Each structure stands twice: as C-alpha cells, then as structure tokens.
JSON list of C-alpha atoms in Angstrom, two decimals:
[
{"chain": "A", "resi": 1, "resn": "MET", "atom": "CA", "xyz": [34.18, 3.58, -17.34]},
{"chain": "A", "resi": 2, "resn": "SER", "atom": "CA", "xyz": [33.06, 1.93, -14.10]},
{"chain": "A", "resi": 3, "resn": "GLU", "atom": "CA", "xyz": [31.30, 4.00, -11.51]},
{"chain": "A", "resi": 4, "resn": "THR", "atom": "CA", "xyz": [32.18, 3.89, -7.85]},
{"chain": "A", "resi": 5, "resn": "PRO", "atom": "CA", "xyz": [29.52, 3.02, -5.28]},
{"chain": "A", "resi": 6, "resn": "GLU", "atom": "CA", "xyz": [29.61, 6.61, -3.98]},
{"chain": "A", "resi": 7, "resn": "SER", "atom": "CA", "xyz": [28.52, 8.01, -7.33]},
{"chain": "A", "resi": 8, "resn": "GLN", "atom": "CA", "xyz": [25.69, 5.48, -7.61]},
{"chain": "A", "resi": 9, "resn": "THR", "atom": "CA", "xyz": [24.25, 6.36, -4.22]},
{"chain": "A", "resi": 10, "resn": "SER", "atom": "CA", "xyz": [24.51, 10.11, -4.84]},
{"chain": "A", "resi": 11, "resn": "GLN", "atom": "CA", "xyz": [22.31, 9.77, -7.94]},
{"chain": "A", "resi": 12, "resn": "THR", "atom": "CA", "xyz": [19.48, 8.08, -6.07]},
{"chain": "A", "resi": 13, "resn": "PRO", "atom": "CA", "xyz": [16.38, 10.30, -6.29]},
{"chain": "A", "resi": 14, "resn": "GLN", "atom": "CA", "xyz": [14.83, 11.22, -2.99]},
{"chain": "A", "resi": 15, "resn": "ALA", "atom": "CA", "xyz": [11.22, 12.20, -2.33]},
{"chain": "A", "resi": 16, "resn": "PRO", "atom": "CA", "xyz": [10.73, 15.89, -1.66]},
{"chain": "A", "resi": 17, "resn": "GLN", "atom": "CA", "xyz": [9.85, 16.81, 1.91]},
{"chain": "A", "resi": 18, "resn": "ARG", "atom": "CA", "xyz": [6.48, 18.23, 0.84]},
{"chain": "A", "resi": 19, "resn": "ARG", "atom": "CA", "xyz": [5.24, 14.79, -0.24]},
{"chain": "A", "resi": 20, "resn": "THR", "atom": "CA", "xyz": [5.69, 13.23, 3.19]},
{"chain": "A", "resi": 21, "resn": "PRO", "atom": "CA", "xyz": [2.20, 14.21, 4.49]},
{"chain": "A", "resi": 22, "resn": "LEU", "atom": "CA", "xyz": [0.64, 12.91, 1.27]},
{"chain": "A", "resi": 23, "resn": "LEU", "atom": "CA", "xyz": [2.46, 9.58, 1.60]},
{"chain": "A", "resi": 24, "resn": "VAL", "atom": "CA", "xyz": [1.34, 9.26, 5.22]},
{"chain": "A", "resi": 25, "resn": "LEU", "atom": "CA", "xyz": [-2.26, 10.01, 4.24]},
{"chain": "A", "resi": 26, "resn": "VAL", "atom": "CA", "xyz": [-2.20, 7.46, 1.42]},
{"chain": "A", "resi": 27, "resn": "TRP", "atom": "CA", "xyz": [-0.73, 4.74, 3.64]},
{"chain": "A", "resi": 28, "resn": "LEU", "atom": "CA", "xyz": [-3.38, 5.46, 6.29]},
{"chain": "A", "resi": 29, "resn": "TRP", "atom": "CA", "xyz": [-6.11, 5.42, 3.61]},
{"chain": "A", "resi": 30, "resn": "VAL", "atom": "CA", "xyz": [-5.06, 1.87, 2.72]},
{"chain": "A", "resi": 31, "resn": "GLY", "atom": "CA", "xyz": [-3.74, 0.65, 6.06]},
{"chain": "A", "resi": 32, "resn": "VAL", "atom": "CA", "xyz": [-6.63, 1.49, 8.37]},
{"chain": "A", "resi": 33, "resn": "PRO", "atom": "CA", "xyz": [-9.30, -0.45, 6.42]},
{"chain": "A", "resi": 34, "resn": "PHE", "atom": "CA", "xyz": [-6.83, -3.31, 5.94]},
{"chain": "A", "resi": 35, "resn": "VAL", "atom": "CA", "xyz": [-6.16, -3.59, 9.68]},
{"chain": "A", "resi": 36, "resn": "TYR", "atom": "CA", "xyz": [-9.89, -3.34, 10.42]},
{"chain": "A", "resi": 37, "resn": "GLY", "atom": "CA", "xyz": [-10.54, -6.13, 7.91]},
{"chain": "A", "resi": 38, "resn": "LEU", "atom": "CA", "xyz": [-7.92, -8.33, 9.56]},
{"chain": "A", "resi": 39, "resn": "TYR", "atom": "CA", "xyz": [-9.50, -7.65, 12.94]},
{"chain": "A", "resi": 40, "resn": "GLU", "atom": "CA", "xyz": [-12.95, -8.62, 11.65]},
{"chain": "A", "resi": 41, "resn": "LEU", "atom": "CA", "xyz": [-11.53, -11.72, 9.97]},
{"chain": "A", "resi": 42, "resn": "PHE", "atom": "CA", "xyz": [-9.88, -12.79, 13.21]},
{"chain": "A", "resi": 43, "resn": "GLN", "atom": "CA", "xyz": [-13.16, -12.36, 15.09]},
{"chain": "A", "resi": 44, "resn": "LYS", "atom": "CA", "xyz": [-15.03, -14.47, 12.52]},
{"chain": "A", "resi": 45, "resn": "VAL", "atom": "CA", "xyz": [-12.37, -17.21, 12.60]},
{"chain": "A", "resi": 46, "resn": "VAL", "atom": "CA", "xyz": [-12.60, -17.37, 16.38]},
{"chain": "A", "resi": 47, "resn": "GLN", "atom": "CA", "xyz": [-16.40, -17.65, 16.18]},
{"chain": "A", "resi": 48, "resn": "LEU", "atom": "CA", "xyz": [-16.18, -20.32, 13.49]},
{"chain": "A", "resi": 49, "resn": "PHE", "atom": "CA", "xyz": [-13.53, -22.54, 15.04]},
{"chain": "A", "resi": 50, "resn": "GLY", "atom": "CA", "xyz": [-13.31, -21.55, 18.70]},
{"chain": "A", "resi": 51, "resn": "GLY", "atom": "CA", "xyz": [-16.25, -20.20, 20.39]}
]
C-alpha cells in the first residue's frame, strides 16, 4: 500500500547523458544575453545616479 522512500527515489526520471550539451547550450543562449543586460543596466544606473 504505502511506498518506501527508496522506491520513490528510484522512479525519478533522469535526463539522458546525450542531452547535457543541449541543456548547456540552451542555458548559455539565455544566460549570456541576460548577464550582458544586467551589466548594461548597472552601467546606466551608475551614470544616472552616481557619475
């Protein structure tokens, strides 16, 4: 009736190894422009409020 914690963790699906490069590429595709945007935002805030 009730499942043990071991059986619940063994049923957890795991990503195949072949998808790892794709996941890295997708995160870089999103992350690099996001970090660049934060950098530009920080520069503009410093110009606006600091000098």
